[in-house]
Amino acid sequence: MSQVAVATSVFGVFMVATVALGLLAVRGRGGLSGGGGGIAEWSVGGRSLGTVFIWVLMAGEGYTSFSYLGAAGWGYNYGAPVMYVAAYMSCGYAVGYVVGPMLWDYARRHGLVGITDMVSHRYGRPWLGAAVAVLATVFLLPYIQLQITGMGVVVSTVTYGAVSLEWAYFIAFAVTTGFVVVSGLRGSAWVSVLKDVLVICTLGFLAVYVPQHYFGGYGELFERLTAERPQWLTLPGAGSGEGGRGELGVGWFASTTVLNALTVVIFPTTVAGYLGARSADALRRNAILLPAYNVLLFVPMLLGMAALFVVPGLTGAESNLALFKLVVDFLPAWAVGVIGVAAALSSIVPMAVFMLVIGTMWGRSVLSLVPRWSSGERQKLASQVVVVAAGTIALVMTYTAPNTLVRLSLVSYEGMAQLVPMLLLGLVWRRLTMAAAVCGLAAGVAVVCGLVFTGNDPVWGVNAGMVALAVNLAVALTVTWLGPREGAGEGDGRPDEEVLARDPLPGDQNEVPYVVSVRG
């Protein structure tokens, strides 16, 4: 059997297994029969996932195709600056140790299933949750498109071109939609188990194989890096001022780490993982265990730098294939296929969660404003329809206008960061008014878009998103202190239980009983 046939067969078998595993996740829970479970079962796994499933789900959501492609590409092009990924994720887990249980408890007590629910409930304005859902969708759609593109590149490469990019894009969409519509978050968690087993095994193998095969060991690799490419080992890295990329020095590294560590804990996909947990203790244990997964991030980063000596001269998007160019020509086809499957699943799992949270946000916060879609089962159906629609939009734009969403992706993470004051500050500081939160959000988004799209990121050596967040926070605090204070009934200053009793969201009564007692 030819190399192409072997690699393609391995890939095909695993894709079928992925769909089957995702569908089996809801066997006996009403999913395959098309029945119940409600939106809480579908969107947050019935709040019943234990430490292991939460660990693999959140690790799977964080370890995307960027880990195989972008991390290796950044290691190849810039070197040390790529370490910001491991830095911010580790710091984010520390922040999540505190924030995760807080969000989980707030959502559980009030029957909420996402950040837009929390915003609506905190400020007593369902329209505000709907507005946040629309804004978040704009920032999340590029991630779906990037995962589709990443999987397409991986599949086409590991099948030696037998599967074209166009077919690989469609496979990514079809496989993900095939199980996430039916099984929701629980299916994503089950598929994450398969994905993590393959990722750990394949990257563990590559971490040993590549340095030994090409250099005779890590000692020789680092000797060559130190002697021939020393700038790759220090900030600001190599070529950080080229191609529109600003200076990636210490200021940028520190500000990006802080910004992303704050943002990752309120990112809709992360919150979906939080809300799926069985208990707050499961989240705390998860926050302790997740940094161990970050060790794997160093493998593609380092192999990207190793590729400088094996496949020199890669430019542009081609540098993202640095890791695969090290292995495709020298490993047997079945091994290449397995590595490709691990990378493909690193696209499918986060893509599934992105589609899921977009569907949940629209089903709960946008379409639920229409009376006929306000019941729990109607919200679930609406959310499932939106999942298919969001995936379809991303797929069509991948074919027809890929640069549109890619350009939006430049502000996706920094744009999502502007929700930190509205959500986190709003939950811990009850005096923050709705007007202040909205003004701060508008100012932050305007600043970050202005800086990024004019090529001023970093600005003064600092991540543009951090500058925008500072403006956001300053505006929010100023409006709160100088503006009129909202009275009771407008979401400010009321105990949470009283908010729920007087201002329930559509469908809340289907999730948890009302709590009408008021804390002192």
XYZ file of C-alpha atoms in Angstrom:
520
model
C 0.000 0.000 0.000
C 1.337 3.432 -0.926
C 2.240 6.104 1.602
C -0.730 8.202 0.484
C -3.198 5.345 0.949
C -1.838 4.447 4.387
C -1.845 8.004 5.751
C -5.268 8.768 4.285
C -6.738 5.538 5.674
C -5.407 6.253 9.160
C -6.873 9.737 9.024
C -10.260 8.508 7.744
C -10.599 5.821 10.431
C -9.902 8.313 13.199
C -12.382 10.860 11.824
C -15.147 8.252 11.829
C -14.135 7.267 15.367
C -14.285 10.933 16.408
C -17.893 11.358 15.258
C -18.897 8.036 16.836
C -17.256 8.925 20.147
C -18.919 12.335 20.206
C -22.359 10.822 19.578
C -21.901 8.031 22.123
C -21.194 10.659 24.776
C -24.908 11.350 25.149
C -26.171 7.795 24.872
C -28.815 7.293 27.530
C -29.090 11.055 28.218
C -31.742 11.871 25.635
C -29.304 13.172 23.030
C -29.372 10.483 20.341
C -33.095 10.032 20.662
C -33.558 13.695 19.912
C -35.225 14.253 23.237
C -34.571 16.167 26.342
C -31.833 17.216 28.576
C -32.562 20.883 27.970
C -30.131 23.616 27.116
C -28.189 23.172 30.362
C -27.493 19.518 29.508
C -26.472 20.399 25.962
C -24.461 23.577 26.555
C -22.755 22.885 29.902
C -23.002 19.087 30.143
C -25.681 19.235 32.825
C -23.073 20.780 35.173
C -21.935 17.228 35.889
C -18.389 16.902 34.495
C -15.741 15.778 36.973
C -12.107 16.809 37.266
C -10.832 14.484 34.513
C -13.368 15.543 31.882
C -13.010 19.229 32.763
C -9.228 18.849 32.544
C -9.241 17.281 29.081
C -11.958 19.644 27.844
C -10.188 22.815 28.928
C -6.794 21.515 27.849
C -8.359 20.598 24.508
C -9.904 24.041 24.117
C -6.568 25.696 24.892
C -4.370 23.397 22.812
C -5.544 24.276 19.295
C -4.108 23.911 15.820
C -2.019 26.982 16.720
C -0.012 24.677 18.962
C 1.092 22.591 15.976
C 1.177 25.301 13.320
C 1.371 28.802 14.803
C 3.624 27.941 17.749
C 6.100 26.186 15.466
C 5.836 29.050 12.961
C 6.471 31.676 15.631
C 9.378 29.627 16.959
C 10.764 29.469 13.410
C 10.273 33.189 12.659
C 10.809 34.909 16.014
C 12.040 32.463 18.653
C 11.714 33.489 22.314
C 8.614 35.748 22.011
C 6.464 32.658 21.369
C 7.005 31.674 25.008
C 4.289 34.184 25.900
C 1.750 31.433 25.192
C 3.010 29.205 27.997
C 3.400 32.246 30.268
C -0.119 33.614 29.908
C -1.813 30.226 30.048
C -0.031 29.313 33.278
C -0.900 32.703 34.818
C -4.449 32.344 33.517
C -4.855 29.040 35.328
C -3.777 30.758 38.556
C -6.379 33.483 38.024
C -8.904 30.810 37.107
C -8.362 29.117 40.475
C -10.204 32.094 41.990
C -12.425 33.251 39.129
C -13.646 29.854 37.891
C -15.420 28.803 41.103
C -16.905 32.305 41.443
C -18.435 32.198 37.952
C -19.539 28.588 38.444
C -21.342 29.389 41.705
C -23.037 32.503 40.289
C -24.244 30.613 37.224
C -25.379 27.549 39.164
C -27.447 29.541 41.650
C -29.247 31.416 38.903
C -29.507 28.806 36.159
C -27.158 30.654 33.784
C -25.219 28.954 30.988
C -22.795 31.560 29.616
C -21.270 35.016 29.908
C -24.167 36.722 28.123
C -26.569 35.250 30.689
C -24.370 36.627 33.448
C -24.272 40.096 31.908
C -28.070 40.126 31.450
C -28.622 38.947 34.998
C -26.068 41.240 36.662
C -27.328 44.436 35.016
C -30.988 43.417 34.758
C -31.089 44.105 31.008
C -31.644 41.151 28.626
C -30.884 43.419 25.644
C -27.375 43.997 27.024
C -26.698 40.254 27.032
C -27.919 40.116 23.426
C -25.590 42.970 22.454
C -22.635 41.219 24.107
C -23.575 38.017 22.257
C -23.378 39.822 18.909
C -20.043 41.447 19.802
C -18.569 38.187 21.085
C -19.703 36.379 17.927
C -17.770 38.870 15.799
C -14.654 38.087 17.838
C -15.217 34.292 17.929
C -16.070 33.577 14.280
C -12.452 34.150 13.171
C -11.374 31.378 15.545
C -13.705 28.909 13.844
C -12.347 29.941 10.459
C -8.753 29.665 11.693
C -9.373 26.146 13.023
C -10.959 25.129 9.705
C -7.965 26.552 7.847
C -5.489 24.954 10.241
C -7.064 21.549 9.893
C -7.127 21.925 6.122
C -3.397 22.640 6.002
C -2.624 19.734 8.333
C -4.770 17.190 6.499
C -3.508 18.172 3.069
C 0.096 17.925 4.289
C -0.098 14.591 6.142
C -2.008 12.898 3.304
C 0.756 13.986 0.910
C -1.738 16.182 -0.962
C -4.257 13.387 -1.606
C -6.920 15.323 0.323
C -7.152 18.822 -1.078
C -7.441 21.913 1.091
C -11.029 22.442 -0.036
C -12.101 18.931 0.988
C -10.165 19.175 4.226
C -12.036 22.384 5.102
C -15.352 20.640 4.550
C -14.288 17.587 6.571
C -13.401 19.867 9.495
C -16.863 21.441 9.373
C -18.758 18.179 8.860
C -16.995 16.178 11.585
C -17.354 18.944 14.165
C -20.971 19.736 13.368
C -21.760 16.015 13.234
C -21.375 15.530 16.963
C -21.589 18.961 18.573
C -25.172 19.629 17.439
C -26.351 16.409 19.074
C -24.051 15.973 22.055
C -22.974 19.512 22.935
C -20.311 20.063 25.571
C -20.324 16.461 26.760
C -19.418 15.203 23.271
C -16.572 17.715 23.071
C -15.249 16.450 26.409
C -15.301 12.820 25.229
C -13.532 13.667 21.971
C -10.994 15.634 24.022
C -9.978 12.393 25.724
C -9.027 10.837 22.370
C -7.352 14.036 21.268
C -5.278 14.407 24.440
C -4.063 10.806 24.341
C -2.846 11.329 20.773
C -1.354 14.769 21.478
C 0.604 13.558 24.514
C 1.882 10.478 22.698
C 2.797 12.181 19.419
C 4.446 15.253 20.935
C 6.255 13.103 23.485
C 7.630 11.053 20.605
C 8.594 14.100 18.527
C 10.300 15.728 21.514
C 12.699 12.772 21.571
C 12.849 11.826 17.888
C 13.548 15.159 16.162
C 16.539 16.370 18.249
C 18.065 12.882 18.263
C 17.471 12.197 14.555
C 18.697 15.539 13.201
C 21.203 16.764 15.790
C 22.229 13.823 17.938
C 20.489 15.241 21.028
C 19.372 18.422 22.750
C 22.911 19.430 23.678
C 23.955 19.665 20.045
C 20.712 21.467 19.088
C 21.183 24.179 21.707
C 24.866 24.522 20.842
C 23.900 25.300 17.257
C 21.164 27.711 18.353
C 23.556 29.513 20.692
C 26.331 29.703 18.110
C 24.339 30.403 14.931
C 20.955 31.858 15.983
C 21.432 33.514 19.403
C 18.788 36.165 18.736
C 16.121 33.424 18.693
C 16.832 32.719 22.375
C 16.309 36.224 23.801
C 13.687 38.972 23.650
C 12.725 40.696 21.403
C 13.532 37.703 19.223
C 14.458 37.576 15.568
C 12.878 39.832 12.972
C 10.267 41.205 15.358
C 10.277 44.514 13.558
C 9.696 42.969 10.141
C 6.508 42.406 8.200
C 4.454 44.847 10.255
C 5.296 43.064 13.507
C 6.221 45.534 16.224
C 8.941 45.178 18.806
C 8.276 42.029 20.848
C 10.370 43.035 23.818
C 9.983 42.714 27.576
C 7.175 45.294 27.767
C 5.159 43.507 25.113
C 5.805 40.101 26.693
C 4.757 41.227 30.181
C 1.688 43.192 29.058
C 0.513 40.390 26.762
C 0.915 37.819 29.525
C -1.152 39.903 31.979
C -3.817 40.819 29.414
C -4.285 37.284 28.138
C -4.242 35.785 31.638
C -7.185 38.051 32.552
C -8.980 37.474 29.278
C -8.719 33.704 29.137
C -10.751 33.297 32.343
C -13.763 35.159 30.879
C -13.370 33.840 27.330
C -16.748 32.258 26.435
C -15.200 28.876 25.676
C -13.318 28.831 28.987
C -16.476 29.794 30.874
C -18.327 26.946 29.140
C -15.753 24.599 30.673
C -16.180 26.220 34.086
C -19.957 25.906 34.014
C -19.814 22.249 32.991
C -18.023 21.293 36.215
C -19.686 19.171 38.861
C -18.367 21.308 41.707
C -16.195 24.292 42.534
C -13.579 21.930 43.958
C -13.330 20.196 40.572
C -12.402 23.569 39.065
C -9.788 24.255 41.722
C -8.188 20.854 41.192
C -8.322 21.473 37.462
C -6.536 24.825 37.831
C -3.758 23.053 39.741
C -3.391 20.276 37.155
C -3.716 22.228 33.906
C -0.249 23.880 33.976
C 1.269 20.393 33.577
C -0.282 20.317 30.102
C 1.654 23.462 29.208
C 4.860 21.428 29.102
C 3.635 20.136 25.744
C 3.579 23.671 24.346
C 7.367 23.828 24.474
C 7.661 20.951 21.986
C 6.325 22.699 18.825
C 8.026 25.940 19.894
C 11.396 24.229 20.159
C 10.880 22.121 17.040
C 10.059 25.283 15.120
C 13.510 26.610 16.043
C 15.074 23.239 15.182
C 13.526 23.485 11.712
C 15.694 26.547 11.052
C 18.605 24.182 10.396
C 16.710 21.369 8.668
C 14.372 23.271 6.336
C 15.812 26.800 6.108
C 14.244 29.520 4.016
C 10.560 29.025 4.871
C 8.671 32.283 4.437
C 5.188 33.584 5.142
C 2.488 31.028 5.875
C 4.854 28.239 4.837
C 6.736 28.667 8.136
C 3.638 27.367 9.972
C 4.395 23.952 8.479
C 7.865 23.872 10.007
C 7.012 21.014 12.379
C 5.408 18.843 9.710
C 8.238 19.371 7.251
C 10.523 17.789 9.841
C 8.563 14.530 9.919
C 6.623 13.985 6.687
C 9.578 12.841 4.625
C 11.295 10.708 7.266
C 8.599 8.907 9.276
C 6.503 5.969 8.022
C 3.145 6.942 6.556
C 1.101 5.479 9.417
C 3.054 7.595 11.948
C 2.568 10.708 9.825
C -1.148 9.903 9.719
C -1.386 9.580 13.502
C 0.475 12.864 14.038
C -1.872 14.466 11.535
C -4.911 13.124 13.382
C -3.625 14.593 16.667
C -3.176 17.970 14.980
C -6.591 17.711 13.292
C -8.310 16.940 16.588
C -6.520 19.971 18.015
C -8.618 21.939 15.519
C -11.861 20.005 15.927
C -12.185 20.177 19.733
C -11.768 23.963 20.110
C -13.847 24.544 16.976
C -16.644 22.483 18.539
C -16.549 24.566 21.714
C -16.457 27.847 19.763
C -19.517 26.789 17.753
C -21.241 25.597 20.913
C -20.809 28.866 22.819
C -21.929 30.976 19.854
C -25.056 28.836 19.595
C -25.685 29.082 23.336
C -25.219 32.863 23.405
C -27.691 33.389 20.584
C -30.191 30.807 21.793
C -30.218 32.198 25.338
C -29.628 35.920 24.872
C -30.674 36.948 21.353
C -33.370 34.655 19.974
C -34.870 34.157 23.442
C -36.012 37.795 23.304
C -38.620 36.534 20.829
C -41.470 35.091 22.956
C -41.908 31.931 20.896
C -38.219 31.019 21.451
C -38.098 31.777 25.178
C -38.802 28.285 26.575
C -35.949 25.952 27.520
C -36.475 23.429 24.700
C -36.949 26.193 22.121
C -33.731 27.809 23.282
C -31.873 24.541 22.803
C -33.263 24.099 19.275
C -32.413 27.703 18.406
C -28.892 27.217 19.746
C -28.394 24.077 17.641
C -29.559 25.910 14.517
C -27.142 28.766 15.245
C -24.279 26.248 15.659
C -24.836 25.012 12.112
C -25.234 28.578 10.820
C -22.044 29.824 12.502
C -20.022 26.898 11.179
C -21.469 27.368 7.704
C -20.631 31.084 7.667
C -17.048 30.368 8.721
C -16.741 27.599 6.114
C -18.130 29.739 3.275
C -15.854 32.626 4.180
C -12.894 30.246 4.299
C -13.625 29.415 0.659
C -14.626 32.846 -0.610
C -13.072 35.567 1.570
C -10.531 34.045 3.953
C -8.687 37.289 4.604
C -11.824 38.986 5.975
C -12.062 36.844 9.086
C -8.288 36.540 9.378
C -8.097 40.323 9.584
C -10.767 40.307 12.286
C -8.726 37.734 14.195
C -6.088 40.427 14.773
C -8.400 42.031 17.340
C -10.281 38.945 18.535
C -8.449 38.271 21.780
C -7.710 41.907 22.542
C -11.337 42.742 21.772
C -12.646 40.038 24.097
C -10.395 41.480 26.806
C -12.620 44.549 26.874
C -15.376 42.474 28.504
C -13.275 41.971 31.655
C -14.530 45.095 33.499
C -18.175 44.533 32.539
C -18.166 40.913 33.691
C -15.525 40.408 36.385
C -15.517 43.874 37.918
C -19.293 43.955 37.685
C -19.638 40.743 39.673
C -17.247 41.664 42.481
C -18.109 45.404 42.686
C -21.849 45.927 42.784
C -21.579 49.705 42.431
C -20.442 49.480 38.793
C -23.362 50.834 36.787
C -24.654 49.571 33.480
C -23.903 52.928 31.813
C -20.324 52.798 33.083
C -19.807 49.217 31.908
C -21.202 49.992 28.445
C -19.196 53.219 28.061
C -16.020 51.459 29.132
C -16.622 48.587 26.717
C -17.300 50.954 23.814
C -14.168 52.986 24.563
C -11.982 49.889 24.894
C -13.183 48.292 21.667
C -12.758 51.579 19.779
C -9.197 52.046 21.038
C -8.088 48.487 20.323
C -9.557 48.522 16.804
C -7.988 51.890 16.088
C -4.540 50.815 17.273
C -4.490 47.372 15.670
C -5.927 48.317 12.292
C -3.518 51.254 11.959
C -0.537 48.982 12.633
C 0.195 50.309 16.126
C 0.320 47.029 18.001
C 2.450 46.986 20.103
C 2.199 50.694 20.954
C 5.093 52.140 22.977
C 6.291 48.568 23.375
C 3.042 47.518 25.097
C 0.263 45.249 23.850
C -2.449 47.448 22.310
C -5.132 45.445 24.095
C -3.656 46.378 27.478
C -3.710 50.077 26.551
C -7.342 49.715 25.465
C -8.225 47.856 28.683
C -6.701 50.664 30.745
C -8.850 53.194 28.866
C -11.873 50.915 29.296
C -11.359 50.685 33.057
C -10.706 54.422 33.437
C -13.913 55.308 31.581
C -15.973 52.772 33.537
C -14.707 54.051 36.899
C -15.145 57.695 35.915
C -18.745 57.228 34.764
C -19.536 55.219 37.897
C -18.112 57.836 40.267
C -19.309 60.972 38.451
C -22.525 59.730 36.924
C -25.874 59.091 38.625
C -26.126 55.970 40.715
C -28.603 53.417 39.455
C -31.473 52.689 41.756
C -32.860 49.365 42.833
C -34.567 47.621 40.000
C -31.824 48.467 37.512
C -29.444 45.708 38.429
C -27.151 47.700 40.687
C -26.702 47.176 44.376
C -29.257 44.404 44.738
C -28.397 41.044 46.266
C -28.204 38.375 43.581
C -31.181 36.400 44.900
C -33.414 39.460 44.744
C -32.346 40.109 41.157
C -33.352 36.589 40.217
C -36.687 36.720 42.020
C -37.699 40.001 40.395
C -35.941 39.821 37.024
C -35.639 36.211 35.824
C -34.219 35.502 32.412
C -36.373 33.555 29.972
C -35.996 29.875 30.700
C -34.488 30.277 34.177
C -37.450 28.555 35.742
C -36.616 25.470 33.693
C -33.096 25.250 35.061
C -33.235 25.847 38.832
C -35.957 26.782 41.306
C -36.256 30.406 42.305
C -34.298 31.513 45.332
C -36.361 34.234 46.949
C -34.480 34.744 50.189
C -32.405 37.893 50.411
C -28.948 37.899 51.955
C -28.226 40.665 54.396
